[in-house]
Coordinates of N, CA and C in Angstrom, one line a residue:
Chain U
X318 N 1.7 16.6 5.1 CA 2.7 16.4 4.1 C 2.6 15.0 3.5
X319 N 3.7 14.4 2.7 CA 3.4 13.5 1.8 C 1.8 13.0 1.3
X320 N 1.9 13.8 0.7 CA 0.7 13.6 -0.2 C 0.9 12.6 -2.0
X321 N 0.3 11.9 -2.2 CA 0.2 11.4 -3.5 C -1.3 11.5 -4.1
X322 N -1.4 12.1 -5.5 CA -2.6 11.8 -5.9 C -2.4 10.8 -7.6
X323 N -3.3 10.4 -7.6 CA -3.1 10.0 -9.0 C -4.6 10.6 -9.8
X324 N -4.5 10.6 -11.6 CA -5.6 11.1 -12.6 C -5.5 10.0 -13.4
X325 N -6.4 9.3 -13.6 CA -8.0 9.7 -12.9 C -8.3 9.4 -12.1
X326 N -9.0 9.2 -11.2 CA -9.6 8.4 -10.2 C -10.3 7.1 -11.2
X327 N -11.1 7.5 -12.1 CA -11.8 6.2 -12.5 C -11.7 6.6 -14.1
X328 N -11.6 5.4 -15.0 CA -12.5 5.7 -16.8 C -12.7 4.0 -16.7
X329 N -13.1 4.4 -18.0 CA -13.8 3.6 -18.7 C -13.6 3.4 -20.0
X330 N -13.0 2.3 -20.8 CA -12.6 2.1 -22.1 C -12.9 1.3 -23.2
X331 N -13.0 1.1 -24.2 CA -13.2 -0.2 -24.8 C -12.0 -0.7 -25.1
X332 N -12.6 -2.3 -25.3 CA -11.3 -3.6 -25.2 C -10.5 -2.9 -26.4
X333 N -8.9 -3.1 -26.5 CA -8.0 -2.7 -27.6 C -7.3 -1.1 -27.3
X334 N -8.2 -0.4 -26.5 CA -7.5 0.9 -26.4 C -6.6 1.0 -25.0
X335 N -5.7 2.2 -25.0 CA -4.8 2.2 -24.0 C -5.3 3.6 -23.4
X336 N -4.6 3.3 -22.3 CA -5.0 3.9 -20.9 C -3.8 4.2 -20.1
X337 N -4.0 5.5 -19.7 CA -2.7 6.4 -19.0 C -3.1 6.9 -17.5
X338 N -2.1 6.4 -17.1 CA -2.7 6.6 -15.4 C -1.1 7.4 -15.0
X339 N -1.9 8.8 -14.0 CA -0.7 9.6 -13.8 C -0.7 9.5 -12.1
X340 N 0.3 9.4 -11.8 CA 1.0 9.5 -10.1 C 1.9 10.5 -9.9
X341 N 1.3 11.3 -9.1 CA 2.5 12.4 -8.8 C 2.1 12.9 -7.2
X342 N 3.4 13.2 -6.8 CA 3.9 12.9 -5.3 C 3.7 14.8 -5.2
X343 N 2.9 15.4 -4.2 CA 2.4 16.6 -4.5 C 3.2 17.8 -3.5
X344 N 3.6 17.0 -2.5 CA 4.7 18.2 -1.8 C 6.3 17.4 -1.4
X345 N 6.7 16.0 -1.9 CA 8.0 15.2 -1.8 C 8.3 14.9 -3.1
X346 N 9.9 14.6 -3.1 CA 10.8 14.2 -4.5 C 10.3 12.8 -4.0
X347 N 10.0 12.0 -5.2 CA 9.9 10.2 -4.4 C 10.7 9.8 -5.6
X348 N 12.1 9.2 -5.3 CA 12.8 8.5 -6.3 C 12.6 6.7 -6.5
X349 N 11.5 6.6 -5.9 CA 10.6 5.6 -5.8 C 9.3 5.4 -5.9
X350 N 8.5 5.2 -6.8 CA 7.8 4.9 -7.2 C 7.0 3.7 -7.2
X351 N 6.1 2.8 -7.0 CA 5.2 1.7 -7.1 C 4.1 1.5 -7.6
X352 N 3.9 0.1 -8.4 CA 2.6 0.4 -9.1 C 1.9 -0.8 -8.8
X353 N 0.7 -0.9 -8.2 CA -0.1 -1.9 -7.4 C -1.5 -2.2 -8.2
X354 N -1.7 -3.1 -8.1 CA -3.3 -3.5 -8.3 C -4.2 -4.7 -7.6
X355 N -5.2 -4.2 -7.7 CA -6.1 -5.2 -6.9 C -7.3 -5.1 -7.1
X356 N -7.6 -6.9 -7.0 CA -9.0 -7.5 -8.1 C -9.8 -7.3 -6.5
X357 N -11.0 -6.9 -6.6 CA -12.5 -7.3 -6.1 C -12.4 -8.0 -4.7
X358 N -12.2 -8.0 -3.5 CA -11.7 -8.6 -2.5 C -11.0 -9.5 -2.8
X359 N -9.5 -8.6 -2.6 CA -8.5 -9.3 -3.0 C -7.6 -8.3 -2.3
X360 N -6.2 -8.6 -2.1 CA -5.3 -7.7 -1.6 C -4.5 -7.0 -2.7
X361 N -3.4 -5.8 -1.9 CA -2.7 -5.5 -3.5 C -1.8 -6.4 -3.8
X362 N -1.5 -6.3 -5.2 CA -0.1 -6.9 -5.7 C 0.7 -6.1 -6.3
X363 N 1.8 -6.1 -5.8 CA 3.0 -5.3 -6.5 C 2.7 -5.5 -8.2
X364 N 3.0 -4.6 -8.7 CA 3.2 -4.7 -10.5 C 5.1 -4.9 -10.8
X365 N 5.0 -3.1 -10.3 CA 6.3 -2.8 -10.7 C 7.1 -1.6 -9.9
X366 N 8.3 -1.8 -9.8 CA 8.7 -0.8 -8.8 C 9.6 0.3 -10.1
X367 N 9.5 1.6 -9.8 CA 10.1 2.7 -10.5 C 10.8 3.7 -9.9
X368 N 12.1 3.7 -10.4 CA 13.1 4.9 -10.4 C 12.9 5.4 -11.8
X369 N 13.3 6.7 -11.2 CA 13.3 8.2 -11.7 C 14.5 7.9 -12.7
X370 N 14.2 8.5 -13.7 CA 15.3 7.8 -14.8 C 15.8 6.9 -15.1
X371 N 15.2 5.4 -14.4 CA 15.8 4.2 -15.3 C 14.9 3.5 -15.4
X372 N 14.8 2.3 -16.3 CA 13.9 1.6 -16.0 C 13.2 0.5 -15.3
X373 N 12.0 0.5 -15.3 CA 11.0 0.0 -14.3 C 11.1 -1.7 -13.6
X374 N 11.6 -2.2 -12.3 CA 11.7 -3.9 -12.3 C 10.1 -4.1 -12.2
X375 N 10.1 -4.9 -13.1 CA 8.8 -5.6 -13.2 C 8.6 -7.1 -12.2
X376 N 7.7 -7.3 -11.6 CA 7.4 -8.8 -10.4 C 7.1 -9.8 -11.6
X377 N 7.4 -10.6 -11.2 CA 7.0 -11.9 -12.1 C 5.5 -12.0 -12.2
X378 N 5.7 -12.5 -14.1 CA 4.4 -12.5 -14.3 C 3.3 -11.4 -15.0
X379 N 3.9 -10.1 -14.5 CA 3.6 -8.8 -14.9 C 4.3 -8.3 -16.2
X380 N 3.5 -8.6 -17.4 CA 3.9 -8.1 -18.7 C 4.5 -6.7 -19.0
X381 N 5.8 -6.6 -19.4 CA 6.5 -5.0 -19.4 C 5.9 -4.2 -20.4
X382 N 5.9 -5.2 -21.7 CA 5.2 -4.5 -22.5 C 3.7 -4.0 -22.8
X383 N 3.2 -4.6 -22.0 CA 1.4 -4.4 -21.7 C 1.3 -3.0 -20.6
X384 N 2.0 -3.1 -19.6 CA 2.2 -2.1 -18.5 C 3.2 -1.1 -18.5
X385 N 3.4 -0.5 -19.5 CA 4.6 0.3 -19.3 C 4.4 1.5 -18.8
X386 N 5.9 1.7 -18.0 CA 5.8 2.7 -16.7 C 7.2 3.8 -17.2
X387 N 6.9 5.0 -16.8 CA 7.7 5.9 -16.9 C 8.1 6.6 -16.0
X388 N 9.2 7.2 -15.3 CA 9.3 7.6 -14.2 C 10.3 8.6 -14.2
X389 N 9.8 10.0 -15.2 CA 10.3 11.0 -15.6 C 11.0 11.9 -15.3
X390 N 10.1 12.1 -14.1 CA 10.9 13.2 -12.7 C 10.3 12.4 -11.3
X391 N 11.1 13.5 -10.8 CA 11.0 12.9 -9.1 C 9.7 13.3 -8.9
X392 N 8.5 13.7 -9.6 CA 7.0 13.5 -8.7 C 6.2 13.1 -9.8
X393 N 6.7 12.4 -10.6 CA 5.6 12.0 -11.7 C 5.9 10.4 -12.3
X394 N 5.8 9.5 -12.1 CA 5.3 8.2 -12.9 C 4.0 7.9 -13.7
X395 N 3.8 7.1 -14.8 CA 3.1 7.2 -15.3 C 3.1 5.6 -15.8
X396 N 1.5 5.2 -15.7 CA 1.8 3.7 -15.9 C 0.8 3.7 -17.3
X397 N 0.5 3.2 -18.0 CA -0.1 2.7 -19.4 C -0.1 1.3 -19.4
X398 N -1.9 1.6 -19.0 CA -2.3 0.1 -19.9 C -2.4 -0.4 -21.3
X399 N -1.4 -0.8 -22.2 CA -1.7 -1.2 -23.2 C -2.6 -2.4 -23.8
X400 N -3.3 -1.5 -25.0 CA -4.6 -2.5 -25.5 C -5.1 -3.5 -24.3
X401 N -6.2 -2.6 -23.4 CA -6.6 -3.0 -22.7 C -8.2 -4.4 -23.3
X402 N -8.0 -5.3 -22.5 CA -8.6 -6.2 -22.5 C -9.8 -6.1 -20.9
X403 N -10.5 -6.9 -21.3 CA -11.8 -7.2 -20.0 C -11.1 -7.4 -18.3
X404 N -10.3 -8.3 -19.1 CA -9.2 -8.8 -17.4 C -8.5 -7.9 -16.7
X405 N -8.5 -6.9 -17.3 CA -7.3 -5.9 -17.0 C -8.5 -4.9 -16.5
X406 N -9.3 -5.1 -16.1 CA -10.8 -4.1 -15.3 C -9.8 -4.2 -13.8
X407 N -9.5 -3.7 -13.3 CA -9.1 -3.2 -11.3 C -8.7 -2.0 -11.1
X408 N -8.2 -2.0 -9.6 CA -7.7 -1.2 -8.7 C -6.5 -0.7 -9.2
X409 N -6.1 0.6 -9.4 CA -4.8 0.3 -9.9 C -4.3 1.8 -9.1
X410 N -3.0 1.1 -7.9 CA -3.3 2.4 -6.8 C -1.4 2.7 -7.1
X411 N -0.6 3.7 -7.0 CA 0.7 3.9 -6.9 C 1.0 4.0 -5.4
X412 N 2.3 4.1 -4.9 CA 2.8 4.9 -4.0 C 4.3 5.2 -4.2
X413 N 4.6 5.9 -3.3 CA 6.0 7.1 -3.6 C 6.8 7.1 -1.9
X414 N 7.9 6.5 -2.3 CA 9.0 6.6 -1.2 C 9.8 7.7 -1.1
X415 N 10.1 8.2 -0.2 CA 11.2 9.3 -0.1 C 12.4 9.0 -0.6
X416 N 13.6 10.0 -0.7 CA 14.6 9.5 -0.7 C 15.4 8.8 0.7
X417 N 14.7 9.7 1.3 CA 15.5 9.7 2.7 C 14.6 8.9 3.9
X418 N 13.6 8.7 3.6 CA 12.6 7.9 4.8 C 12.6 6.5 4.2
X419 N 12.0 5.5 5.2 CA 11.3 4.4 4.7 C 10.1 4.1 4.4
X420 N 9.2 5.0 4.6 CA 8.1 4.9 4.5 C 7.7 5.1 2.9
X421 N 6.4 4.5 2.4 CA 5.4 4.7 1.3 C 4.2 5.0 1.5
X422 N 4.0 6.3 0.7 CA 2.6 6.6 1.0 C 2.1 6.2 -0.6
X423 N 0.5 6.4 -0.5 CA 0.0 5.8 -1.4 C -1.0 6.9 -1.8
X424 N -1.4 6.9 -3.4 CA -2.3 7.6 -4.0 C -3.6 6.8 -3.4
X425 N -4.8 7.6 -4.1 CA -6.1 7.4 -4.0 C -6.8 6.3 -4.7
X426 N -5.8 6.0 -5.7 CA -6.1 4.6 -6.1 C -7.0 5.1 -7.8
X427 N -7.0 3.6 -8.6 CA -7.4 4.7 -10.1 C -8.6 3.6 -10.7
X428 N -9.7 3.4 -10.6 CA -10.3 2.1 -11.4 C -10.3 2.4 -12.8
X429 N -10.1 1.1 -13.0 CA -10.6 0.8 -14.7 C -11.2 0.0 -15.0
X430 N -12.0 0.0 -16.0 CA -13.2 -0.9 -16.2 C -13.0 -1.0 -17.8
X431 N -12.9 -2.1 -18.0 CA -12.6 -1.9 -19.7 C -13.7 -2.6 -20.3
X432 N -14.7 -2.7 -21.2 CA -15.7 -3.3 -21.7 C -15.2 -4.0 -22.8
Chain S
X716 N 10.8 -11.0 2.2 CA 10.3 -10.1 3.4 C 9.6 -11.5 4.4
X717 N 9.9 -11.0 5.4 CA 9.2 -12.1 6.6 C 7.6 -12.0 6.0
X718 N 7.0 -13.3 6.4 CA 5.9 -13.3 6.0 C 4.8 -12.8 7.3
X719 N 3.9 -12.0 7.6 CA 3.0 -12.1 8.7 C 1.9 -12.9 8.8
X720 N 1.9 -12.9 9.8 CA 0.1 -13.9 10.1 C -0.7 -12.9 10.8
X721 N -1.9 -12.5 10.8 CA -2.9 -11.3 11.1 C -4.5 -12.6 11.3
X722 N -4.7 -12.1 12.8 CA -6.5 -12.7 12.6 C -7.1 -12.0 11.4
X723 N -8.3 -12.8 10.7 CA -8.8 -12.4 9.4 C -10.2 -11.4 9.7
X724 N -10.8 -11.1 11.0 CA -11.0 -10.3 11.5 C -11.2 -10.2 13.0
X725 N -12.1 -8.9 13.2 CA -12.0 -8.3 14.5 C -13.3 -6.9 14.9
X726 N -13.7 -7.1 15.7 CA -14.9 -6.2 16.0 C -14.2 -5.3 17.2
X727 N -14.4 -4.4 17.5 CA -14.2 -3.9 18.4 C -15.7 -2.5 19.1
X728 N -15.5 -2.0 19.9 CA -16.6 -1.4 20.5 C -15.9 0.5 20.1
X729 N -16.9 1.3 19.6 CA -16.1 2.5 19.6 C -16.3 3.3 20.6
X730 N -14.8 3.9 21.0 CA -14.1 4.6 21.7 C -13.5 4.0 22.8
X731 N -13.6 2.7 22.8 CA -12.9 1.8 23.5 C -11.3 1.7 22.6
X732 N -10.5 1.1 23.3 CA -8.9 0.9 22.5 C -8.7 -0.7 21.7
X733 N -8.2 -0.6 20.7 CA -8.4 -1.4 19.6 C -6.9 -2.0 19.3
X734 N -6.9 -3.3 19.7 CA -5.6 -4.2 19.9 C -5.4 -5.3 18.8
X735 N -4.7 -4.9 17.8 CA -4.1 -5.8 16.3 C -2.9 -6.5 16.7
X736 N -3.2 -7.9 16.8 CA -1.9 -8.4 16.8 C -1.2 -9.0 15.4
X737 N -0.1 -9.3 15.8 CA 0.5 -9.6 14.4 C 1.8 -10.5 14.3
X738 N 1.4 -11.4 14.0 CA 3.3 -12.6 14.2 C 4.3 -12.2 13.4
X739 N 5.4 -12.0 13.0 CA 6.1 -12.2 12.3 C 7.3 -12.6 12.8
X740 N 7.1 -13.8 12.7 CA 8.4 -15.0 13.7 C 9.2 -15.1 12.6
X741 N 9.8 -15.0 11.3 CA 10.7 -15.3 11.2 C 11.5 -13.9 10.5
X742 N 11.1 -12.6 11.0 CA 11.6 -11.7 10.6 C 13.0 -11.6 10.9
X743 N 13.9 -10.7 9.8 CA 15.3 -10.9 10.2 C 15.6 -9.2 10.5
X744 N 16.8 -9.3 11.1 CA 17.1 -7.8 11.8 C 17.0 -6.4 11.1
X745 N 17.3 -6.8 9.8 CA 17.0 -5.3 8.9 C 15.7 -4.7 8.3
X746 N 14.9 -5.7 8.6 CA 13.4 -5.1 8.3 C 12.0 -4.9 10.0
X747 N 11.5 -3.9 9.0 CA 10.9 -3.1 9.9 C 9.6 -3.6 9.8
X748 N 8.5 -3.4 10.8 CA 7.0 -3.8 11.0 C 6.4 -2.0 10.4
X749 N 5.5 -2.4 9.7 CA 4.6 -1.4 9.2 C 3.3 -1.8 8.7
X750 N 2.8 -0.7 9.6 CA 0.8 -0.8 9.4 C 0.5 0.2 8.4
X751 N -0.3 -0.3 7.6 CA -1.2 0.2 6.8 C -2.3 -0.2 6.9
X752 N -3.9 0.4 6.7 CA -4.6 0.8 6.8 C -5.1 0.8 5.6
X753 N -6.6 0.1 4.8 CA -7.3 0.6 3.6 C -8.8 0.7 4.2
X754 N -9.2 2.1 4.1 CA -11.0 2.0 4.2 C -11.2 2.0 2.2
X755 N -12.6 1.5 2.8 CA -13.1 0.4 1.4 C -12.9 1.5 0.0
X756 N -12.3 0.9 -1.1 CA -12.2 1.3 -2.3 C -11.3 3.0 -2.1
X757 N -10.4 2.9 -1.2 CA -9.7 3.9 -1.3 C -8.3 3.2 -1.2
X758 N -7.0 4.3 -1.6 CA -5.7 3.4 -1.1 C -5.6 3.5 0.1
X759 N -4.0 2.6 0.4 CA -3.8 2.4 1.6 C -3.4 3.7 2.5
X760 N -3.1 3.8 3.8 CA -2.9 4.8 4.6 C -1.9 4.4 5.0
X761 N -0.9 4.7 5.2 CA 0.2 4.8 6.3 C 0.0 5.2 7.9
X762 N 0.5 4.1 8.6 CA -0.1 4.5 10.1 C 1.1 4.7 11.0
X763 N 1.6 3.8 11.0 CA 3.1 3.5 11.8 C 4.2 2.6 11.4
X764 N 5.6 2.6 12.0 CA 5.9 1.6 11.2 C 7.3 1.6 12.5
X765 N 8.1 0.5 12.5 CA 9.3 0.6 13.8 C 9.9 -0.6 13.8
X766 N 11.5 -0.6 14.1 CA 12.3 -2.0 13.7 C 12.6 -2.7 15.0
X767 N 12.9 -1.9 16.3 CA 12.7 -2.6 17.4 C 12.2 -2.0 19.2
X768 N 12.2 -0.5 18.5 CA 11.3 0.2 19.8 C 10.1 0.5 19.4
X769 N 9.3 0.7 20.8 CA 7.9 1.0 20.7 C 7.8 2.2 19.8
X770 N 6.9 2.5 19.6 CA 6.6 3.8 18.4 C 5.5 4.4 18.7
X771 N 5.2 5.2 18.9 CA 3.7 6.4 19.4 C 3.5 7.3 18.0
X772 N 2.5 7.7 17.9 CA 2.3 9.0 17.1 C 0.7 9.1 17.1
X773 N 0.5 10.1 16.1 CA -1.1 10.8 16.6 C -2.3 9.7 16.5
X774 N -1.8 8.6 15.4 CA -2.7 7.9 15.0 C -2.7 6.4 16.1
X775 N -1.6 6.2 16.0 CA -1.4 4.8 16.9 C -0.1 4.5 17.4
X776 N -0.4 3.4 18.7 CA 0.8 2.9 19.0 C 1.1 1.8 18.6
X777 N 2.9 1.4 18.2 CA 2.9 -0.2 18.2 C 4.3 -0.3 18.8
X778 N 3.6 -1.9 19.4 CA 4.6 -2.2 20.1 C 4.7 -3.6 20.0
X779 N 6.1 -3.4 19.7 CA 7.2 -4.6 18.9 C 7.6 -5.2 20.3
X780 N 8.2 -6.5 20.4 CA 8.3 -7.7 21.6 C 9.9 -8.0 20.9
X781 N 10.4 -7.9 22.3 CA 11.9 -7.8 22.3 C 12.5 -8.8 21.6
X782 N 11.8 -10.0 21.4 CA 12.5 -11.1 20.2 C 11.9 -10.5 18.6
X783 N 11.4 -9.3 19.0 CA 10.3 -8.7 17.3 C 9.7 -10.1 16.4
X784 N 9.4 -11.3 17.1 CA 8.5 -11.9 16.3 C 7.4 -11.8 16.6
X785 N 6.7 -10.5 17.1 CA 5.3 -10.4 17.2 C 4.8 -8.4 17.7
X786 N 3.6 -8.0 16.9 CA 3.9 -6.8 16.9 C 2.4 -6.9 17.3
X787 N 1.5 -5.5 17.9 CA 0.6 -5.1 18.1 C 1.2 -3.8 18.0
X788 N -0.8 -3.7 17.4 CA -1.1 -2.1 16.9 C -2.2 -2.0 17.7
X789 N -1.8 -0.6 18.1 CA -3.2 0.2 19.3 C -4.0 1.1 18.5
X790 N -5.1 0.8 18.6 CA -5.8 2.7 18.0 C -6.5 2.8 19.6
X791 N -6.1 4.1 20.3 CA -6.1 4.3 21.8 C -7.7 4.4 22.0
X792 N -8.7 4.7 21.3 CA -9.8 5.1 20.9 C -10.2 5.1 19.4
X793 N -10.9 4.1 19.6 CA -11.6 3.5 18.3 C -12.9 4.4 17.6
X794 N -12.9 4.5 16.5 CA -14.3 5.7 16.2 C -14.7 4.7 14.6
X795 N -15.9 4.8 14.4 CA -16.5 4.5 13.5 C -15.7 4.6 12.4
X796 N -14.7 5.9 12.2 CA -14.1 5.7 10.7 C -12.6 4.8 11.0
X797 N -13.0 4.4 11.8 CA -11.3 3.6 11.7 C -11.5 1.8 11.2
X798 N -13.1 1.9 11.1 CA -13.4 0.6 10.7 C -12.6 0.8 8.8
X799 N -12.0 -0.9 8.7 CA -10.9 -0.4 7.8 C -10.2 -1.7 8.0
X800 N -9.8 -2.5 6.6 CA -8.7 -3.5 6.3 C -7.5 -3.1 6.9
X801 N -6.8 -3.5 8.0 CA -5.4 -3.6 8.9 C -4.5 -4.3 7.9
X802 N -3.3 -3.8 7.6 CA -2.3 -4.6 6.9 C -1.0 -4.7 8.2
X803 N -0.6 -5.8 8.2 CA 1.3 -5.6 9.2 C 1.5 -6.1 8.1
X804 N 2.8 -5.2 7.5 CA 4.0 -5.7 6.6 C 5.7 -5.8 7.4
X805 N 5.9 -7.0 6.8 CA 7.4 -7.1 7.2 C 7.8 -6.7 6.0
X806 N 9.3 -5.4 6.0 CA 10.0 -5.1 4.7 C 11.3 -5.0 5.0
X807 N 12.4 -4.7 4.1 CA 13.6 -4.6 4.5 C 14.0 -2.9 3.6
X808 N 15.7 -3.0 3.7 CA 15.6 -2.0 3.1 C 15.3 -1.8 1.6
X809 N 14.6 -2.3 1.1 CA 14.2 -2.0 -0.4 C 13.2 -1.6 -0.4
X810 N 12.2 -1.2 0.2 CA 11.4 -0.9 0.8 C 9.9 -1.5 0.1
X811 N 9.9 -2.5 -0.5 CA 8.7 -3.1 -1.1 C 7.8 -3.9 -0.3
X812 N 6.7 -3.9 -0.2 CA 5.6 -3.5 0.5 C 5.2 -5.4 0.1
X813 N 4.7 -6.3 0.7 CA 3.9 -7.4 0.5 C 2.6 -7.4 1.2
X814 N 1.7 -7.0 0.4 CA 0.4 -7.3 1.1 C -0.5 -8.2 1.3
X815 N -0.4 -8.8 2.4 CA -1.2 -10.1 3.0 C -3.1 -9.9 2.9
X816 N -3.7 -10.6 3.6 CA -4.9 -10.7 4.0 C -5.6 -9.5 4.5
X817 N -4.8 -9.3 5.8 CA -4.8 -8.2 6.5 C -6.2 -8.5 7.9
X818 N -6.7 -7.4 8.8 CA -7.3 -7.9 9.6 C -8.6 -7.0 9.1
X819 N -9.5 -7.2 9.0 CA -10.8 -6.5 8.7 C -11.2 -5.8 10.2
X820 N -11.7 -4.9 10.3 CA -11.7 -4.2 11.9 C -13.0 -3.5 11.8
X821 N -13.8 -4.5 12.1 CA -14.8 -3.6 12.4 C -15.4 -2.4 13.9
X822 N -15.5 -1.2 13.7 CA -15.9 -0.5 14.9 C -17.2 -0.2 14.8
X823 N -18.1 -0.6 16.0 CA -19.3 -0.9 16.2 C -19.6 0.2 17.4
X824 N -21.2 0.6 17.2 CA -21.1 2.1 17.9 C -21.8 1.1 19.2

């Protein structure tokens, strides 16, 4: 059980265009959501944490309008890289908390590579 | 979240038992010790996690030290695929995750 996958695993874009990364929690309701990334031997960084119907707290630093996150139902968040740029090439992995556990498990992780 | 300190790595021999230690001295009473686990360019794993008793399950043991400023993780038998970035997180109940360094763990046949 608790399974997370995210789509795609990987693309590839040119600089200016946006990019839609899906997370969905595949046998739990997660009314928690996370959205992580990480550069090239580097650890993760929190982006942004997401409930199910409201909106997303963003970590300092982390642009709301560049990253915007949706968190629609209980097994689906959705993060969008807006007008992606060169720097914005990483790891970009979710995970999904129960309502009722403490634990987070984590998807497979999504690269992007923007030219 | 308490911060942890983790050696930056670790070799170990496989199928021998594989001992991760982990500080977190200034953790406070409502947050829990949890391991996670990343083999390369996948996400993290969830392994264990416990706020002041020892903890067993299929993957590993850990065991937390009665003042909880310091935790070890067991993998009872070490195998080639457990070689893998070691995370200990200290969290509370908000459950946000800070990811450190971590221990790099190599298993060597």
């Amino acid at each position: 059980g608790a399974v997370v996958s995210q789509h795609p695993s990987w693309v590839i874009c040119k600089s200016g265009t946006s990019v839609k990364i899906e997370c969905r929690s595949l046998d739990f309701q997660a009314t928690t959501m996370f959205w992580y990334r990480q550069f090239p031997k580097q650890s993760l960084m929190l982006m942004a944490t997401s409930n199910e119907g409201s909106k997303a707290t963003y970590e300092q630093g982390v642009e709301k309008d560049k990253f915007l996150i949706n968190h629609a139902s209980l097994t689906l968040s959705t993060l969008t890289v807006t007008s992606a740029h060169p720097e914005d090439s990483s790891f970009y992995i979710c995970s999904a908390g129960t309502s009722y556990g403490e634990t987070q498990y984590f998807g497979p992780g999504t690269r992007l590579l923007v030219l | 979240d308490a911060k942890t300190t983790q050696p930056p790595s670790m070799d170990c021999a496989e199928g021998r038992a594989a001992n991760l230690p982990c500080n977190h001295s200034t953790i406070s009473g409502n947050e829990y010790v949890y391991w996670y686990r990343q083999i390369h360019s996948q996400g993290p794993q969830y392994i264990i996690h416990g706020l002041k008793n020892n903890e067993t399950n299929e993957m590993a043991s850990l065991i937390i030290t009665e003042d909880r400023k310091s935790s070890t993780l067991i993998l009872p038998h070490a195998t080639l695929r457990d070689t893998a970035v070691y995370y200990c997180i200290a969290s509370s109940n908000d459950y946000k995750l800070s990811f450190g360094a971590g221990t790099t763990v190599t298993v060597r046949a």
